[in-house]
Amino acid sequence: MNLGSQLVGIGAFAGVLMLCGWHWQRRHDNAGIVDVLWALGLAGAAPWLALTGSGAPAARMLVGVLGAAWALRLALHLWRRVRSEAEDGRYRALRRHWDGDQRKFLGFFLFQALLVVLFSLPLAAVVAHPQPSPLQLGAAALLWVVSVLGEALADAQLARFRADPGNRGHTCDRGLWRYSRHPNYFFEWLHWCAWAIAAVGAPHAWLGLLGPVLMYLFLRFISGIPFTEQQALRTRGDDYRAYQRRTPMFFPWFPKS
């Protein structure tokens, strides 16, 4: 199957998911479901690309298994938060800014379907690779393991911290959060670097670079860090400002004394 047909299938699947998510958020006043569905969209895209790709079986298996596993873990983690917590502060601010206009929320959800298609492109490059080397796929798999385990650890450390009522109003600076203000975002970005490695030598290898480049831009400048830090400053004030002064923003490093 050619790339265009693969992407049409992914877009149709993601569009249906996002329409269902839009209806869900209308009933529950919680737009955080969009993050869950973005991950689920890629969880469906990975095996679809693996089944319809034209490349080497090993490359297709890498995408079908590891791509789906990463996305399902992320979707499950996000769903646990969405179902048990109030709407994320980023989306509450968006709801206030749009005065609850559901037409704008519909456009926002459908735009996320387009992002599912966009972030499927690095995976599509890998499944079209005719002859990746075992060393190349091994390096990509190793980086995948490091990044997914790192993100899962960061998520677990933050969840434990937030579960303690005594930490209310304070910033998590334990474990990985001591070395980066956003270690979960860092490892999410690192995960996309694995697909860039796996795509080297493929017919459209440059598509593999879209993952780490676009994810960094989104996390650093658009939908990740800016909104998260604005919310943290609103709720934790000086405690978070002190954390900002001593802790690197994205790439982990030792905190300032």
mmCIF file of C-alpha atoms in Angstrom, residues 21-157:
data_model
loop_
_atom_site.group_PDB
_atom_site.id
_atom_site.type_symbol
_atom_site.label_atom_id
_atom_site.label_comp_id
_atom_site.label_asym_id
_atom_site.label_seq_id
_atom_site.Cartn_x
_atom_site.Cartn_y
_atom_site.Cartn_z
ATOM 1 C CA GLY A 21 -13.818 12.458 22.132
ATOM 2 C CA TRP A 22 -15.455 15.798 21.382
ATOM 3 C CA HIS A 23 -18.872 14.391 22.348
ATOM 4 C CA TRP A 24 -17.339 12.885 25.513
ATOM 5 C CA GLN A 25 -15.850 16.208 26.615
ATOM 6 C CA ARG A 26 -19.209 17.939 26.076
ATOM 7 C CA ARG A 27 -20.813 15.557 28.578
ATOM 8 C CA HIS A 28 -17.965 15.622 31.085
ATOM 9 C CA ASP A 29 -16.544 19.150 30.651
ATOM 10 C CA ASN A 30 -13.076 17.662 30.369
ATOM 11 C CA ALA A 31 -11.080 18.248 27.196
ATOM 12 C CA GLY A 32 -8.148 16.264 28.595
ATOM 13 C CA ILE A 33 -9.553 13.244 26.747
ATOM 14 C CA VAL A 34 -7.965 14.688 23.596
ATOM 15 C CA ASP A 35 -4.503 13.692 24.850
ATOM 16 C CA VAL A 36 -5.675 10.124 25.501
ATOM 17 C CA LEU A 37 -7.148 9.870 22.026
ATOM 18 C CA TRP A 38 -4.045 11.320 20.378
ATOM 19 C CA ALA A 39 -2.035 8.481 21.890
ATOM 20 C CA LEU A 40 -4.715 5.923 20.965
ATOM 21 C CA GLY A 41 -4.677 7.224 17.401
ATOM 22 C CA LEU A 42 -0.977 6.423 17.151
ATOM 23 C CA ALA A 43 -1.574 3.083 18.896
ATOM 24 C CA GLY A 44 -3.827 2.216 15.973
ATOM 25 C CA ALA A 45 -1.557 3.776 13.351
ATOM 26 C CA ALA A 46 1.497 1.701 14.329
ATOM 27 C CA PRO A 47 0.078 -1.796 13.591
ATOM 28 C CA TRP A 48 -1.772 -0.456 10.522
ATOM 29 C CA LEU A 49 1.502 0.821 9.083
ATOM 30 C CA ALA A 50 3.267 -2.413 10.009
ATOM 31 C CA LEU A 51 0.645 -4.483 8.188
ATOM 32 C CA THR A 52 0.525 -2.290 5.086
ATOM 33 C CA GLY A 53 4.186 -1.279 4.839
ATOM 34 C CA SER A 54 6.440 -2.446 2.034
ATOM 35 C CA GLY A 55 9.752 -2.616 3.900
ATOM 36 C CA ALA A 56 11.709 -5.335 5.637
ATOM 37 C CA PRO A 57 9.740 -7.533 8.080
ATOM 38 C CA ALA A 58 12.048 -6.589 10.970
ATOM 39 C CA ALA A 59 11.425 -2.871 10.461
ATOM 40 C CA ARG A 60 7.684 -3.384 10.220
ATOM 41 C CA MET A 61 7.655 -5.542 13.342
ATOM 42 C CA LEU A 62 9.614 -2.883 15.228
ATOM 43 C CA VAL A 63 6.936 -0.305 14.441
ATOM 44 C CA GLY A 64 3.992 -2.630 14.991
ATOM 45 C CA VAL A 65 5.129 -3.851 18.398
ATOM 46 C CA LEU A 66 7.133 -1.010 19.943
ATOM 47 C CA GLY A 67 5.083 1.789 18.383
ATOM 48 C CA ALA A 68 1.830 0.358 19.694
ATOM 49 C CA ALA A 69 3.317 -0.466 23.123
ATOM 50 C CA TRP A 70 4.601 3.088 23.606
ATOM 51 C CA ALA A 71 1.289 4.648 22.579
ATOM 52 C CA LEU A 72 -0.872 2.312 24.680
ATOM 53 C CA ARG A 73 1.222 2.933 27.796
ATOM 54 C CA LEU A 74 0.900 6.668 27.299
ATOM 55 C CA ALA A 75 -2.846 6.472 26.619
ATOM 56 C CA LEU A 76 -3.453 4.384 29.747
ATOM 57 C CA HIS A 77 -1.416 6.741 31.909
ATOM 58 C CA LEU A 78 -3.281 9.778 30.601
ATOM 59 C CA TRP A 79 -6.672 8.082 30.948
ATOM 60 C CA ARG A 80 -6.035 7.361 34.632
ATOM 61 C CA ARG A 81 -5.498 11.085 35.168
ATOM 62 C CA VAL A 82 -8.452 12.202 33.058
ATOM 63 C CA ARG A 83 -10.976 9.897 34.703
ATOM 64 C CA SER A 84 -9.904 10.675 38.283
ATOM 65 C CA GLU A 85 -9.007 14.387 38.207
ATOM 66 C CA ALA A 86 -10.632 17.650 37.260
ATOM 67 C CA GLU A 87 -9.937 19.095 33.828
ATOM 68 C CA ASP A 88 -6.281 20.007 33.328
ATOM 69 C CA GLY A 89 -5.562 23.682 33.950
ATOM 70 C CA ARG A 90 -4.424 24.160 30.346
ATOM 71 C CA TYR A 91 -7.832 23.149 29.044
ATOM 72 C CA ARG A 92 -9.710 25.086 31.718
ATOM 73 C CA ALA A 93 -7.856 28.190 30.548
ATOM 74 C CA LEU A 94 -8.736 27.358 26.941
ATOM 75 C CA ARG A 95 -12.390 26.864 27.902
ATOM 76 C CA ARG A 96 -12.453 30.280 29.556
ATOM 77 C CA HIS A 97 -10.668 31.899 26.622
ATOM 78 C CA TRP A 98 -13.177 30.435 24.145
ATOM 79 C CA ASP A 99 -16.116 31.027 26.499
ATOM 80 C CA GLY A 100 -16.990 27.344 26.134
ATOM 81 C CA ASP A 101 -17.611 27.643 22.361
ATOM 82 C CA GLN A 102 -18.067 24.029 21.245
ATOM 83 C CA ARG A 103 -17.431 24.864 17.596
ATOM 84 C CA LYS A 104 -13.904 25.893 18.538
ATOM 85 C CA PHE A 105 -13.475 22.753 20.614
ATOM 86 C CA LEU A 106 -14.633 20.665 17.643
ATOM 87 C CA GLY A 107 -12.002 22.317 15.456
ATOM 88 C CA PHE A 108 -9.407 21.720 18.160
ATOM 89 C CA PHE A 109 -10.242 18.017 18.369
ATOM 90 C CA LEU A 110 -10.207 17.565 14.599
ATOM 91 C CA PHE A 111 -6.861 19.343 14.423
ATOM 92 C CA GLN A 112 -5.529 16.677 16.785
ATOM 93 C CA ALA A 113 -6.583 14.059 14.224
ATOM 94 C CA LEU A 114 -4.342 15.822 11.705
ATOM 95 C CA LEU A 115 -1.515 15.686 14.231
ATOM 96 C CA VAL A 116 -1.975 11.923 14.529
ATOM 97 C CA VAL A 117 -1.420 11.712 10.766
ATOM 98 C CA LEU A 118 1.578 14.027 10.969
ATOM 99 C CA PHE A 119 3.264 12.052 13.742
ATOM 100 C CA SER A 120 2.603 8.823 11.851
ATOM 101 C CA LEU A 121 5.042 9.910 9.145
ATOM 102 C CA PRO A 122 8.232 8.876 11.005
ATOM 103 C CA LEU A 123 6.719 5.429 11.558
ATOM 104 C CA ALA A 124 5.730 5.270 7.892
ATOM 105 C CA ALA A 125 9.337 5.954 6.916
ATOM 106 C CA VAL A 126 10.538 3.013 9.034
ATOM 107 C CA VAL A 127 8.027 0.480 7.670
ATOM 108 C CA ALA A 128 9.152 1.384 4.120
ATOM 109 C CA HIS A 129 12.832 0.680 4.875
ATOM 110 C CA PRO A 130 13.918 -2.113 2.514
ATOM 111 C CA GLN A 131 17.050 -3.234 4.329
ATOM 112 C CA PRO A 132 17.842 -1.764 7.753
ATOM 113 C CA SER A 133 20.901 -3.188 9.465
ATOM 114 C CA PRO A 134 20.480 -5.266 12.648
ATOM 115 C CA LEU A 135 22.762 -2.798 14.463
ATOM 116 C CA GLN A 136 20.558 0.104 13.387
ATOM 117 C CA LEU A 137 17.348 -1.546 14.570
ATOM 118 C CA GLY A 138 19.055 -2.678 17.764
ATOM 119 C CA ALA A 139 20.168 0.884 18.534
ATOM 120 C CA ALA A 140 16.663 2.183 17.860
ATOM 121 C CA ALA A 141 15.125 -0.488 20.095
ATOM 122 C CA LEU A 142 17.600 0.242 22.900
ATOM 123 C CA LEU A 143 16.840 3.956 22.769
ATOM 124 C CA TRP A 144 13.120 3.129 22.742
ATOM 125 C CA VAL A 145 13.526 1.082 25.931
ATOM 126 C CA VAL A 146 15.489 3.837 27.696
ATOM 127 C CA SER A 147 13.024 6.542 26.695
ATOM 128 C CA VAL A 148 9.836 4.642 27.522
ATOM 129 C CA LEU A 149 11.173 3.423 30.872
ATOM 130 C CA GLY A 150 12.394 6.946 31.667
ATOM 131 C CA GLU A 151 9.027 8.494 30.853
ATOM 132 C CA ALA A 152 7.171 5.844 32.843
ATOM 133 C CA LEU A 153 9.467 6.428 35.838
ATOM 134 C CA ALA A 154 8.986 10.199 35.661
ATOM 135 C CA ASP A 155 5.209 9.747 35.470
ATOM 136 C CA ALA A 156 5.222 7.371 38.443
ATOM 137 C CA GLN A 157 7.380 9.687 40.563
#
